[in-house]
Each structure stands twice: as structure tokens, then as C-alpha cells.
Short mmCIF file of C-alpha atoms in Angstrom, two decimals:
data_model
loop_
_atom_site.label_atom_id
_atom_site.label_comp_id
_atom_site.label_asym_id
_atom_site.label_seq_id
_atom_site.Cartn_x
_atom_site.Cartn_y
_atom_site.Cartn_z
CA MET A 970 -32.61 -35.92 -29.85
CA GLU A 971 -32.58 -32.56 -31.63
CA GLU A 972 -34.11 -30.88 -28.59
CA LYS A 973 -31.30 -32.24 -26.42
CA HIS A 974 -28.67 -30.82 -28.75
CA LEU A 975 -30.37 -27.43 -28.76
CA LEU A 976 -30.57 -27.50 -24.95
CA LEU A 977 -26.86 -28.34 -24.76
CA LEU A 978 -26.00 -25.46 -27.09
CA PHE A 979 -28.13 -23.04 -25.05
CA ILE A 980 -26.44 -24.08 -21.79
CA SER A 981 -22.97 -23.71 -23.32
CA LEU A 982 -23.72 -20.25 -24.68
CA SER A 983 -25.20 -19.21 -21.33
CA LEU A 984 -22.10 -20.38 -19.51
CA LEU A 985 -19.89 -18.52 -21.96
CA ALA A 986 -21.85 -15.28 -21.55
CA GLY A 987 -21.80 -15.51 -17.76
CA ALA A 988 -18.13 -16.39 -17.54
CA ALA A 989 -16.85 -13.73 -19.90
CA MET A 990 -18.51 -10.57 -18.60
CA ALA A 991 -17.03 -8.27 -15.96
CA LYS A 992 -18.00 -4.79 -14.82
CA SER A 993 -15.95 -1.62 -14.86
CA THR A 994 -16.75 1.96 -13.88
CA ILE A 995 -17.28 4.54 -16.61
CA GLU A 996 -16.97 8.29 -15.94
CA PRO A 997 -18.58 10.44 -18.66
CA CYS A 998 -16.62 13.54 -19.64
CA THR A 999 -16.36 16.42 -22.09
CA GLY A 1000 -13.43 18.58 -23.15
CA THR A 1001 -9.73 17.78 -23.31
CA ASP A 1002 -8.63 18.05 -19.69
CA ALA A 1003 -6.79 15.19 -17.96
CA CYS A 1004 -6.02 14.24 -14.38
CA PRO A 1005 -3.45 12.07 -12.58
CA ALA A 1006 -4.70 8.54 -11.83
CA LEU A 1007 -3.33 5.20 -10.68
CA LEU A 1008 -3.65 1.76 -12.27
CA GLY A 1009 -3.52 -1.29 -9.99
CA TYR A 1010 -1.27 -3.74 -11.83
CA THR A 1011 -0.17 -7.25 -10.85
CA LEU A 1012 2.99 -8.45 -12.61
CA TYR A 1013 2.37 -11.59 -14.67
CA ALA A 1014 6.12 -12.39 -14.86
CA ASP A 1015 9.42 -11.28 -13.36
CA LEU A 1016 10.06 -7.88 -14.95
CA LYS A 1017 12.58 -5.08 -14.57
CA VAL A 1018 11.32 -1.77 -13.22
CA ALA A 1019 12.11 -0.19 -16.58
CA GLU A 1020 10.14 -2.92 -18.40
CA VAL A 1021 7.04 -2.34 -16.29
CA ALA A 1022 7.39 1.41 -16.88
CA ALA A 1023 7.73 0.88 -20.64
CA LEU A 1024 4.69 -1.40 -20.64
CA PHE A 1025 2.59 1.58 -19.50
CA GLU A 1026 4.77 4.27 -21.12
CA THR A 1027 5.50 5.95 -17.82
CA ASP A 1028 8.71 7.14 -16.17
CA PRO A 1029 10.50 4.40 -14.14
CA VAL A 1030 11.32 6.96 -11.46
CA ALA A 1031 7.67 8.02 -11.25
CA LEU A 1032 6.70 4.35 -10.94
CA LEU A 1033 9.11 3.83 -8.04
CA ALA A 1034 8.01 7.04 -6.31
CA ALA A 1035 4.30 6.16 -6.60
CA ASN A 1036 5.05 2.94 -4.70
CA ALA A 1037 7.42 4.51 -2.15
CA ILE A 1038 10.29 2.36 -3.44
CA ASP A 1039 13.75 3.76 -2.72
CA ILE A 1040 15.18 5.20 -5.93
CA ALA A 1041 18.59 5.70 -4.32
CA VAL A 1042 19.28 1.97 -4.67
CA PRO A 1043 22.02 1.57 -7.30
CA ASP A 1044 20.63 0.76 -10.74
CA ALA A 1045 17.08 0.70 -9.36
CA GLU A 1046 15.53 0.93 -12.82
CA ASN A 1047 17.05 -2.43 -13.80
CA HIS A 1048 16.02 -4.18 -10.60
CA ILE A 1049 13.92 -7.28 -11.31
CA LEU A 1050 10.51 -7.24 -9.65
CA PRO A 1051 8.83 -10.58 -8.85
CA ALA A 1052 5.79 -12.00 -10.62
CA GLY A 1053 2.61 -11.45 -8.62
CA LEU A 1054 3.78 -8.12 -7.18
CA PHE A 1055 1.08 -5.44 -7.03
CA LEU A 1056 2.09 -1.95 -8.16
CA ARG A 1057 0.38 1.41 -8.47
CA VAL A 1058 1.17 2.68 -11.95
CA PRO A 1059 0.86 6.46 -12.54
CA ALA A 1060 -1.26 7.33 -15.55
CA SER A 1061 -2.75 10.37 -17.22
CA CYS A 1062 -6.53 10.00 -17.31
CA SER A 1063 -7.86 11.68 -20.45
CA CYS A 1064 -11.27 12.33 -21.93
CA SER A 1065 -11.62 10.19 -25.06
CA GLY A 1066 -14.85 9.39 -26.86
CA GLY A 1067 -16.88 10.97 -24.08
CA ILE A 1068 -15.48 8.80 -21.27
CA ARG A 1069 -12.44 8.81 -18.99
CA ARG A 1070 -9.62 6.46 -19.95
CA SER A 1071 -5.88 6.36 -20.39
CA ILE A 1072 -5.01 6.10 -24.08
CA SER A 1073 -1.27 6.80 -24.11
CA THR A 1074 -0.16 3.17 -23.83
CA ARG A 1075 1.17 1.38 -26.92
CA TYR A 1076 2.04 -2.30 -27.18
CA THR A 1077 4.10 -4.07 -29.85
CA VAL A 1078 2.56 -7.40 -30.87
CA ARG A 1079 4.76 -10.52 -30.64
CA PRO A 1080 4.30 -13.73 -32.64
CA ALA A 1081 2.68 -15.68 -29.78
CA ASP A 1082 0.27 -12.91 -28.79
CA THR A 1083 -3.52 -13.02 -28.91
CA LEU A 1084 -5.91 -10.31 -27.81
CA GLY A 1085 -6.82 -12.57 -24.90
CA SER A 1086 -3.21 -12.97 -23.73
CA ILE A 1087 -2.45 -9.26 -24.13
CA ALA A 1088 -5.54 -8.22 -22.17
CA GLY A 1089 -5.67 -10.94 -19.54
CA SER A 1090 -1.98 -11.70 -19.01
CA VAL A 1091 0.25 -8.81 -20.07
CA TYR A 1092 -2.13 -6.11 -18.78
CA ALA A 1093 -3.58 -8.26 -15.98
CA GLY A 1094 -7.24 -7.66 -16.81
CA LEU A 1095 -7.04 -3.86 -16.97
CA ALA A 1096 -8.25 -4.07 -20.57
CA SER A 1097 -10.50 -6.56 -22.31
CA PRO A 1098 -9.94 -8.21 -25.72
CA ASP A 1099 -13.03 -6.44 -27.09
CA GLN A 1100 -11.81 -3.04 -25.88
CA ILE A 1101 -8.43 -3.53 -27.55
CA ARG A 1102 -10.08 -4.74 -30.75
CA GLU A 1103 -12.42 -1.74 -30.89
CA ALA A 1104 -9.67 0.77 -30.06
CA ASN A 1105 -7.59 -0.52 -32.97
CA ASP A 1106 -10.36 -1.34 -35.50
CA ILE A 1107 -9.23 -4.96 -35.74
CA PRO A 1108 -11.60 -6.83 -38.10
CA ASP A 1109 -10.32 -10.32 -37.26
CA PRO A 1110 -9.02 -10.84 -33.69
CA ALA A 1111 -7.33 -14.07 -34.78
CA ASP A 1112 -5.22 -12.20 -37.35
CA LEU A 1113 -2.70 -10.12 -35.39
CA ASP A 1114 0.43 -8.99 -37.21
CA ALA A 1115 3.62 -9.49 -35.20
CA GLY A 1116 5.46 -6.19 -34.89
CA SER A 1117 2.34 -4.06 -35.23
CA THR A 1118 1.53 -1.49 -32.57
CA LEU A 1119 -1.72 -1.55 -30.60
CA VAL A 1120 -3.35 1.18 -28.55
CA ILE A 1121 -4.25 -0.24 -25.13
CA PRO A 1122 -7.20 1.64 -23.59
CA LEU A 1123 -6.92 1.49 -19.80
CA PRO A 1124 -9.61 2.31 -17.21
CA CYS A 1125 -9.28 5.41 -15.07
CA THR A 1126 -11.41 8.02 -13.32
CA CYS A 1127 -10.96 11.62 -12.17
CA PHE A 1128 -14.16 12.77 -10.42
CA ASN A 1129 -12.53 16.21 -10.00
CA SER A 1130 -9.76 14.56 -7.94
CA THR A 1131 -11.98 14.71 -4.86
CA ASP A 1132 -13.95 12.30 -2.71
CA ASN A 1133 -16.46 13.62 -0.19
CA PHE A 1134 -15.05 17.12 -0.84
CA LEU A 1135 -11.50 16.04 0.12
CA PRO A 1136 -8.50 15.57 -2.22
CA ALA A 1137 -8.33 12.06 -3.67
CA ILE A 1138 -6.65 10.15 -6.47
CA TYR A 1139 -8.47 7.20 -7.97
CA LEU A 1140 -6.99 3.73 -8.29
CA SER A 1141 -8.36 1.36 -10.92
CA TYR A 1142 -8.41 -1.95 -9.06
CA VAL A 1143 -9.02 -5.32 -10.72
CA VAL A 1144 -10.96 -7.55 -8.33
CA GLN A 1145 -9.09 -10.76 -7.50
CA GLN A 1146 -10.33 -14.19 -6.50
CA GLY A 1147 -11.24 -14.10 -2.80
CA ASP A 1148 -11.75 -10.32 -2.64
CA SER A 1149 -14.79 -8.82 -0.92
CA LEU A 1150 -15.92 -5.21 -0.94
CA PRO A 1151 -15.60 -4.82 2.87
CA ALA A 1152 -12.02 -6.16 2.72
CA ILE A 1153 -11.07 -3.85 -0.16
CA ALA A 1154 -12.61 -0.86 1.64
CA ALA A 1155 -10.73 -1.67 4.86
CA ARG A 1156 -7.40 -2.12 3.07
CA TYR A 1157 -7.71 1.23 1.32
CA ALA A 1158 -8.95 3.13 4.39
CA THR A 1159 -12.35 3.90 2.88
CA THR A 1160 -15.90 2.59 3.32
CA VAL A 1161 -18.10 0.13 1.47
CA THR A 1162 -20.67 2.87 0.99
CA ASP A 1163 -18.09 5.19 -0.55
CA ILE A 1164 -16.86 2.59 -3.05
CA MET A 1165 -20.44 1.65 -3.93
CA THR A 1166 -21.34 5.30 -4.52
CA VAL A 1167 -18.28 6.00 -6.65
CA ASN A 1168 -18.92 2.90 -8.76
CA ALA A 1169 -22.72 3.28 -8.94
CA MET A 1170 -23.20 -0.17 -7.41
CA GLY A 1171 -26.63 -1.39 -6.40
CA SER A 1172 -25.18 -4.07 -4.13
CA PRO A 1173 -21.77 -4.92 -2.62
CA SER A 1174 -21.51 -8.01 -4.80
CA ILE A 1175 -18.28 -8.18 -6.86
CA ARG A 1176 -16.68 -10.78 -9.13
CA PRO A 1177 -13.08 -11.50 -10.10
CA GLY A 1178 -12.24 -9.33 -13.08
CA ASP A 1179 -14.50 -6.43 -12.09
CA ILE A 1180 -12.65 -3.12 -12.14
CA LEU A 1181 -13.39 -0.74 -9.27
CA ALA A 1182 -12.53 2.93 -8.94
CA VAL A 1183 -11.11 3.18 -5.41
CA PRO A 1184 -10.60 6.68 -3.93
CA LEU A 1185 -7.30 7.12 -2.09
CA PRO A 1186 -6.71 10.08 0.28
CA ALA A 1187 -4.20 12.43 -1.32
CA CYS A 1188 -2.37 15.74 -1.15
CA ALA A 1189 -3.41 18.23 -3.80
CA SER A 1190 -1.26 20.94 -5.39
CA MET A 1191 -2.20 24.55 -6.11
CA PHE A 1192 0.05 25.22 -9.10
CA PRO A 1193 -0.96 27.71 -11.82
CA ASN A 1194 -2.44 26.53 -15.12
CA SER A 1195 0.80 27.48 -16.84
CA ALA A 1196 2.76 24.89 -14.84
CA SER A 1197 3.60 21.62 -16.62
CA ASP A 1198 2.75 19.80 -13.38
CA TYR A 1199 -0.58 21.60 -12.95
CA GLY A 1200 -3.09 19.39 -11.15
CA MET A 1201 -0.47 17.17 -9.54
CA ILE A 1202 -1.92 15.07 -6.73
CA VAL A 1203 -0.02 12.56 -4.59
CA ALA A 1204 -1.56 9.57 -2.81
CA ASN A 1205 -1.09 9.45 0.94
CA GLY A 1206 2.07 7.60 1.93
CA THR A 1207 3.78 8.03 -1.45
CA TYR A 1208 5.84 10.43 -3.54
CA ALA A 1209 5.87 12.15 -6.91
CA ILE A 1210 8.86 13.35 -8.90
CA THR A 1211 8.48 16.53 -10.95
CA ALA A 1212 10.33 19.49 -12.51
CA SER A 1213 12.55 17.31 -14.72
CA HIS A 1214 13.47 15.11 -11.76
CA CYS A 1215 14.63 18.12 -9.73
CA VAL A 1216 11.80 18.19 -7.16
CA GLN A 1217 10.24 15.45 -5.07
CA CYS A 1218 6.86 15.94 -3.40
CA SER A 1219 5.44 13.71 -0.68
CA CYS A 1220 2.11 13.21 1.05
CA GLY A 1221 1.76 12.24 4.70
CA PRO A 1222 2.07 10.79 7.20
CA GLY A 1223 -0.10 12.64 9.69
CA ASN A 1224 -1.65 15.18 7.33
CA LEU A 1225 -2.63 15.72 3.71
CA ASN A 1226 -0.41 18.73 3.03
CA LEU A 1227 1.83 18.43 -0.01
CA TYR A 1228 5.49 18.82 0.93
CA CYS A 1229 8.12 19.40 -1.76
CA THR A 1230 11.91 19.45 -1.50
CA PRO A 1231 14.87 19.29 -3.87
CA ALA A 1232 15.42 15.77 -5.18
CA SER A 1233 18.77 14.50 -3.95
CA LEU A 1234 21.54 14.17 -6.56
CA ALA A 1235 19.46 16.14 -9.08
CA VAL A 1236 21.56 17.87 -11.73
CA SER A 1237 21.03 20.80 -14.11
CA CYS A 1238 18.21 22.30 -12.06
CA SER A 1239 17.14 25.92 -11.91
CA SER A 1240 17.44 27.80 -8.62
CA MET A 1241 15.34 26.48 -5.74
CA GLN A 1242 16.02 29.40 -3.40
CA CYS A 1243 13.14 31.66 -2.48
CA SER A 1244 13.57 35.29 -3.56
CA ASN A 1245 14.46 37.82 -0.87
CA SER A 1246 15.34 34.97 1.49
CA ASN A 1247 18.11 32.56 2.36
CA LEU A 1248 15.61 29.71 2.51
CA MET A 1249 15.78 26.87 0.00
CA LEU A 1250 12.78 24.88 -1.20
CA GLY A 1251 11.30 22.88 1.67
CA ASN A 1252 13.04 24.92 4.41
CA PHE A 1253 11.27 27.00 7.04
CA THR A 1254 11.99 29.18 10.04
CA SER A 1255 9.76 29.62 13.08
CA GLN A 1256 9.52 32.11 15.90
CA GLN A 1257 7.32 31.85 18.96
CA THR A 1258 5.24 34.96 19.65
CA SER A 1259 2.52 35.85 22.14
CA ALA A 1260 -0.06 35.21 19.41
CA GLY A 1261 1.36 31.85 18.34
CA CYS A 1262 4.20 30.60 16.16
CA SER A 1263 5.20 32.68 13.14
CA VAL A 1264 6.35 30.29 10.40
CA THR A 1265 8.10 31.41 7.22
CA SER A 1266 8.55 28.70 4.60
CA CYS A 1267 9.87 28.31 1.07
CA ASN A 1268 7.29 26.35 -0.94
CA TYR A 1269 7.14 24.84 -4.42
CA GLY A 1270 4.90 26.67 -6.88
CA GLY A 1271 5.16 24.48 -9.99
CA PHE A 1272 7.40 24.02 -13.02
CA VAL A 1273 6.78 26.88 -15.44
CA ASN A 1274 8.61 27.30 -18.76
CA GLY A 1275 11.47 25.11 -17.59
CA SER A 1276 11.97 26.98 -14.31
CA ILE A 1277 11.19 25.96 -10.75
CA VAL A 1278 8.80 28.44 -9.12
CA THR A 1279 9.26 29.02 -5.39
CA ARG A 1280 7.06 31.04 -3.07
CA LEU A 1281 7.92 32.51 0.31
CA THR A 1282 4.95 32.41 2.69
CA THR A 1283 4.46 33.45 6.31
CA SER A 1284 1.71 32.10 8.53
CA LEU A 1285 0.72 32.14 12.19
CA GLN A 1286 0.28 28.66 13.64
CA PRO A 1287 -0.86 27.49 17.11
CA GLN A 1288 2.51 25.84 17.75
CA CYS A 1289 5.87 25.68 16.04
CA PRO A 1290 6.34 22.69 13.71
CA GLY A 1291 8.99 20.06 14.34
CA LYS A 1292 11.16 18.25 11.83
CA HIS A 1293 9.11 17.07 8.87
CA GLN A 1294 8.32 13.36 8.78
CA PHE A 1295 8.43 11.65 5.38
CA PRO A 1296 6.52 8.56 4.26
CA PRO A 1297 8.68 5.44 4.59
CA VAL A 1298 10.43 3.96 1.59
CA ILE A 1299 11.36 0.34 0.93
CA PRO A 1300 14.06 -1.23 -1.22
CA PRO A 1301 12.95 -2.69 -4.55
CA PRO A 1302 10.99 -5.83 -3.58
CA THR A 1303 12.41 -9.27 -4.27
CA ALA A 1304 9.28 -11.11 -3.14
CA VAL A 1305 5.55 -10.41 -3.01
CA LEU A 1306 4.74 -8.49 0.17
CA HIS A 1307 1.32 -9.52 1.44
CA ASP A 1308 1.16 -6.95 4.24
CA SER A 1309 2.04 -3.78 2.31
CA PHE A 1310 0.48 -1.73 -0.43
CA LEU A 1311 2.69 -3.66 -2.86
CA SER A 1312 0.51 -6.73 -2.32
CA PRO A 1313 -2.62 -7.45 -4.38
CA SER A 1314 -4.73 -5.66 -1.76
CA PRO A 1315 -2.58 -2.72 -0.65
CA SER A 1316 -2.93 -0.50 2.40
CA PRO A 1317 -1.41 3.00 2.69
CA ALA A 1318 1.88 3.58 4.49
CA GLN A 1319 1.73 5.28 7.86
CA ALA A 1320 5.15 6.20 9.32
CA GLY A 1321 8.26 8.27 8.52
CA GLY A 1322 11.24 7.86 6.18
CA THR A 1323 12.96 9.51 3.21
CA VAL A 1324 13.13 9.26 -0.53
CA THR A 1325 16.08 10.27 -2.64
CA ASN A 1326 16.94 11.28 -6.14
CA PRO A 1327 15.70 9.86 -9.42
CA ARG A 1328 17.64 9.08 -12.56
CA SER A 1329 16.30 9.98 -15.95
CA SER A 1330 14.72 7.45 -18.29
CA VAL A 1331 12.68 7.76 -21.42
CA PRO A 1332 9.64 5.47 -21.78
CA GLY A 1333 8.92 3.89 -25.12
CA THR A 1334 6.78 1.43 -27.00
CA PHE A 1335 6.79 -1.85 -25.13
CA GLY A 1336 7.69 -5.32 -26.31
CA LEU A 1337 8.83 -7.80 -23.67
CA PRO A 1338 12.15 -9.47 -24.49
CA GLY A 1339 12.01 -13.25 -24.49
CA ILE A 1340 8.76 -13.70 -22.54
CA SER A 1341 5.58 -15.09 -24.05
CA PRO A 1342 2.52 -14.79 -21.88
CA ALA A 1343 -0.01 -17.55 -22.37
CA SER A 1344 -21.69 12.88 -2.02
CA GLY A 1345 -19.07 11.52 -3.41
CA PRO A 1346 -18.67 11.21 -7.13
CA ALA A 1347 -20.54 8.54 -9.01
CA GLY A 1348 -19.86 6.85 -12.30
CA SER A 1349 -21.67 4.23 -14.32
CA THR A 1350 -20.74 0.64 -15.02
CA SER A 1351 -20.10 -1.24 -18.22
CA GLU A 1352 -19.48 -4.89 -18.97
CA ALA A 1353 -16.67 -6.34 -21.04
CA SER A 1354 -15.19 -9.72 -21.88
CA ILE A 1355 -11.97 -10.12 -19.95
CA VAL A 1356 -11.23 -13.81 -19.54
CA ASN A 1357 -8.90 -15.89 -21.66
CA PRO A 1358 -11.02 -17.26 -24.52
CA PHE A 1359 -9.01 -20.46 -24.77
CA CYS A 1360 -9.62 -21.24 -21.09
CA CYS A 1361 -13.35 -20.59 -21.56
CA ILE A 1362 -13.51 -22.94 -24.53
CA LEU A 1363 -11.79 -25.72 -22.60
CA CYS A 1364 -14.10 -25.29 -19.60
CA LEU A 1365 -17.21 -25.24 -21.76
CA PHE A 1366 -16.06 -28.22 -23.77
CA ALA A 1367 -15.55 -30.24 -20.59
CA SER A 1368 -18.93 -29.16 -19.23
CA SER A 1369 -20.62 -30.05 -22.50
CA LEU A 1370 -19.08 -33.53 -22.52
CA VAL A 1371 -20.34 -34.21 -19.00
CA TYR A 1372 -23.84 -33.02 -19.82
CA PHE A 1373 -23.83 -34.91 -23.15
CA ASN A 1374 -22.98 -38.16 -21.37
CA PHE A 1375 -25.75 -37.50 -18.87
CA LEU A 1376 -28.30 -37.09 -21.64
CA TYR A 1377 -27.30 -40.31 -23.36
#
């Protein structure tokens, strides 16, 4: 009889260990530098744009731009986004404790919260209960003080913002039920081999809850170190807003050259006219010559000491350029879009469109009102508990009862 009880306990503990572990990619680092990164986030409830932005302490306008959502829609920041919608959340990827992670996010604990609900529901598996507990030195996970503020460590990678020697920005993607590595690679216009190399994977096997670093083709900037937007990189098919919401930069379609213009309706901006020229930021002139097309353009050179830097450049090109094509924008979604990059398995945008001006918002500490949630680069992998502990206990209890009845 005693042996049967011990066997039952062993099986239960084995099931718990197997069910609770998921892998994520770790990039070792030194120093204090940071890079732009993206977090793949699936909304667990209907939330306003501003609420999602506050959850990650990012700018609502930057959130909209990173997802090619039209910010010209009236009151876009208060638009309600549907539960289940997949978003790319801009994040600053820092070096903390010798590894890459985003550590700027703060969360205010509510009475119904547990570490499991915060990790698995509010942050959709981007953090684990153990990671939150360790980041905040919580001695007893069951004893959370409502109103206290928690640091939420979020996974991110930089890998020098390149992939196979080309500009790239890395998306932290939480594997969903039904995902496969070939499908993820196809949807993000990359290869299985590339994802496996980046994530130091020995096989293409993945499990729900695993967090992959997925390289996205991007347009890189060449701003000086003194610029506040130094190192800016924009994923193909999307936008970035910079220079105190005065400048919008886009990437694609058709090439990976960063293209920056004045943000429409921007106010209180410094001059965006190139010196010794009548050209404004984003404008160009062209003249056909016997040697090719001479193109003079006014380009963005970064935001330095509160001023917009412009640079006038002249180049000889094989043919004269036509009107610039912008990535398409969409209105704020009202339903989950399964065939766009706003679905759980996004794919980059491909055709033309425009994006317009942002409005200013200030992110803050997040507490949801009235909602209670129940040669490429290579990194290393780590394992963490990510599943809801209560669900695990129920499943194990049911399994134990079945096995107990079988024994007796």
C-alpha cells in the first residue's frame, strides 16, 4: 500500500514538473547599452490602446505606429481593442544581471491578483511567476500586498540588431497551442534554420508557452550617439514616431531604407528644412543626366538636444525615383484579424499607404480598472514555470484520483 502511495506521489510530481516548464531564449550581455525590441502580446481582455500602453509603460502612439494602426482616427488612444488581439509592443531591451531583458515595466497589484494570474493572464506568458518573484524578492508568493508595485521582467534580445548581417529587430513570441516552427517561420518571412540558430535549438520541437526570439527584417538608422533616438530600428511594414512626436519614420515596402517625414498635425517642432535648400524633411529633387539620375534629398539625422537634425545629400542613381510608397495602415481593430500581423501569428505588411500624426500621452504605472484576470546570432535557452498553478493543481488532482481508483 505504501509503495502505491509513493508511486502516485512520484507520478504527480513528474506531471507537475513537465507541465510547468517552458523554454525562453537568453542573450548574455555586458555594459549598459540597450536596443529597440518588440514584445508579442495577446490581449487577455478588451482594453483601451492607452491601457495596453500603460501596461508596458510605452507610448500609446508608439504602440499604434509599431502595428501600423492609423493614429489619425479621432481619439485613437481611447479606442477599445478586442481580447485575443495580437500586438507588437515596443520595448527597450537592456542589459540587466548579465542578460538581455526589459526591466522598465511596473505593475500595481490588485486584491484578486496572484503571481500566476499576473504572469499568465495579464502579461500573457511573457513572464513567469518565478521570474516576477525573483525580480521583486518576494519571500511568500501567496502573500501579495494589494497596491504594491512589482517589477515585471520581460524577455527580449538584441543580437546587435542584425540577422545574417542584415538589419533586424527581434520579436519575443510566446508559442501558442497549434503553432509549429515551420508555420512561425513562414508567417514571419524567415526560415526554420534561422529561428533555430537564433534560439540555440537542437530540434524544431516547440511547446505552448515557449518564448522564441524571432528576427524581423527592419530598416536601421544612422543617427549619431548624441541623438536621443540613436539606434532606432523599424520593422518592415511598420512605423516609428520620434523627435517628440514631430517625425514619423517608416520601413518598406519594397526596400529596407528608413524613410522619415514630418508627422502630420505635429505642433511645437523645430525646423525641418534642410540648410541651404528649400527642401523639407522627406522631400527630394531629381534630374536625369547622361550618367544617371542625380537625386538631392533632405534626410532625418536624429533628435539632438531637442532639435531635429536634417541632412542634405546628393547621390547618383541608375534611375529617378518615383513617389514614395508607404506601408499600409489600418483603423484600430474591432475584431481579431487572423490574416494580418495583428493576429496571434502575424505576417509583415506588403503594400502602400500613409500614417499620420500622433498625439502626446504619458505612460505610467499600470493597474487595470475594474478587470480581474483569473551566422546569425545565437542565444541560450532557459526554463521557467509559466502556467497557472491553480489549473495545474486541478489537473493533477483529477489525474491522481483516476490513478488512485485504478490502484484500488
